[in-house]
Amino acid sequence: MSVNNIVINDNAVNDRSAHVIWFEAAAGERTIQAGVSWEVLRARFGAGVEEASLLDAYHGHRRTLHALAERKFRESHPLPVLLSSADFPSERAGR
């Protein structure tokens, strides 16, 4: 993987080739690897197409994303946890 495909920004790793922002989240005593797709960041949090906008959306909703990743992991999801639109409560759609 070339250096141009990975950008690290304050514990968020933007994987340009996979269109995913990867991060670490706490799950009790354990640290888990999780990710959220650019598509989800755009659909759920209004992120734009620019990298800065995607990272801003991640950082602005970090608590929500980490909590969802922890919940999905505790529901026996294998690692790494990849969040999808289905992981979000329906009332948050479009926000």
Tab-separated table of C-alpha atoms in Angstrom:
chain	number	residue	atom	x	y	z
A	1	MET	CA	0.000	0.000	0.000
A	2	SER	CA	1.469	3.341	-0.937
A	3	VAL	CA	1.858	6.156	1.556
A	4	ASN	CA	-0.586	8.255	-0.493
A	5	ASN	CA	-3.396	5.832	0.308
A	6	ILE	CA	-3.145	6.187	4.101
A	7	VAL	CA	-3.505	9.401	6.090
A	8	ILE	CA	-3.256	9.380	9.889
A	9	ASN	CA	-5.037	12.206	11.699
A	10	ASP	CA	-5.336	12.204	15.500
A	11	ASN	CA	-5.878	8.451	15.926
A	12	ALA	CA	-8.034	8.215	12.781
A	13	VAL	CA	-6.537	6.440	9.791
A	14	ASN	CA	-8.073	7.429	6.475
A	15	ASP	CA	-7.601	4.492	4.114
A	16	ARG	CA	-8.123	6.122	0.739
A	17	SER	CA	-7.996	2.876	-1.212
A	18	ALA	CA	-10.740	1.263	0.911
A	19	HIS	CA	-12.756	4.481	1.451
A	20	VAL	CA	-12.808	3.787	5.195
A	21	ILE	CA	-11.673	5.696	8.266
A	22	TRP	CA	-10.210	3.209	10.754
A	23	PHE	CA	-9.933	3.913	14.476
A	24	GLU	CA	-9.368	2.231	17.826
A	25	ALA	CA	-12.157	2.099	20.383
A	26	ALA	CA	-12.329	0.832	23.953
A	27	ALA	CA	-14.499	-2.170	24.731
A	28	GLY	CA	-14.099	-2.642	28.452
A	29	GLU	CA	-10.483	-3.610	29.083
A	30	ARG	CA	-9.910	-4.311	25.413
A	31	THR	CA	-9.003	-2.023	22.535
A	32	ILE	CA	-10.719	-2.937	19.285
A	33	GLN	CA	-10.109	-1.948	15.685
A	34	ALA	CA	-13.108	-0.430	13.954
A	35	GLY	CA	-13.924	1.498	10.821
A	36	VAL	CA	-16.593	3.600	9.218
A	37	SER	CA	-16.993	4.009	5.473
A	38	TRP	CA	-16.930	7.351	3.726
A	39	GLU	CA	-20.430	6.539	2.468
A	40	VAL	CA	-21.772	6.275	6.029
A	41	LEU	CA	-20.039	9.518	7.060
A	42	ARG	CA	-21.641	11.296	4.109
A	43	ALA	CA	-25.110	9.794	4.572
A	44	ARG	CA	-25.318	10.054	8.367
A	45	PHE	CA	-23.261	13.122	9.188
A	46	GLY	CA	-23.270	15.219	6.012
A	47	ALA	CA	-19.566	14.866	5.259
A	48	GLY	CA	-18.433	16.229	1.926
A	49	VAL	CA	-16.140	14.587	-0.587
A	50	GLU	CA	-12.992	16.295	0.696
A	51	GLU	CA	-10.718	14.389	3.041
A	52	ALA	CA	-10.857	17.179	5.637
A	53	SER	CA	-14.664	17.001	5.661
A	54	LEU	CA	-14.614	13.227	6.178
A	55	LEU	CA	-12.135	13.519	9.050
A	56	ASP	CA	-14.140	16.380	10.586
A	57	ALA	CA	-17.283	14.219	10.459
A	58	TYR	CA	-15.428	11.377	12.186
A	59	HIS	CA	-13.991	13.636	14.885
A	60	GLY	CA	-17.293	15.453	15.419
A	61	HIS	CA	-19.135	12.174	15.970
A	62	ARG	CA	-16.337	10.188	17.579
A	63	ARG	CA	-18.290	9.308	20.740
A	64	THR	CA	-21.232	7.958	18.758
A	65	LEU	CA	-19.000	5.978	16.398
A	66	HIS	CA	-16.939	4.503	19.235
A	67	ALA	CA	-20.074	3.552	21.198
A	68	LEU	CA	-21.600	1.855	18.151
A	69	ALA	CA	-18.357	-0.016	17.460
A	70	GLU	CA	-18.189	-1.198	21.075
A	71	ARG	CA	-21.821	-2.348	20.982
A	72	LYS	CA	-21.331	-4.191	17.689
A	73	PHE	CA	-18.198	-5.895	19.053
A	74	ARG	CA	-20.007	-6.956	22.245
A	75	GLU	CA	-22.735	-8.488	20.080
A	76	SER	CA	-20.053	-10.960	18.944
A	77	HIS	CA	-19.060	-9.209	15.758
A	78	PRO	CA	-15.610	-10.304	14.531
A	79	LEU	CA	-12.754	-7.825	14.397
A	80	PRO	CA	-12.237	-5.441	12.827
A	81	VAL	CA	-15.695	-3.958	13.313
A	82	LEU	CA	-16.953	-2.116	10.240
A	83	LEU	CA	-19.921	0.153	10.911
A	84	SER	CA	-22.711	0.306	8.354
A	85	SER	CA	-25.877	2.387	8.053
A	86	ALA	CA	-27.801	-0.448	9.706
A	87	ASP	CA	-25.856	0.143	12.943
A	88	PHE	CA	-27.403	3.584	13.438
A	89	PRO	CA	-30.802	4.211	15.017
A	90	SER	CA	-33.296	5.145	12.299
A	91	GLU	CA	-34.152	8.480	13.931
A	92	ARG	CA	-30.601	9.682	13.252
A	93	ALA	CA	-30.894	9.146	9.513
A	94	GLY	CA	-30.037	12.204	7.518
A	95	ARG	CA	-28.419	14.088	10.370
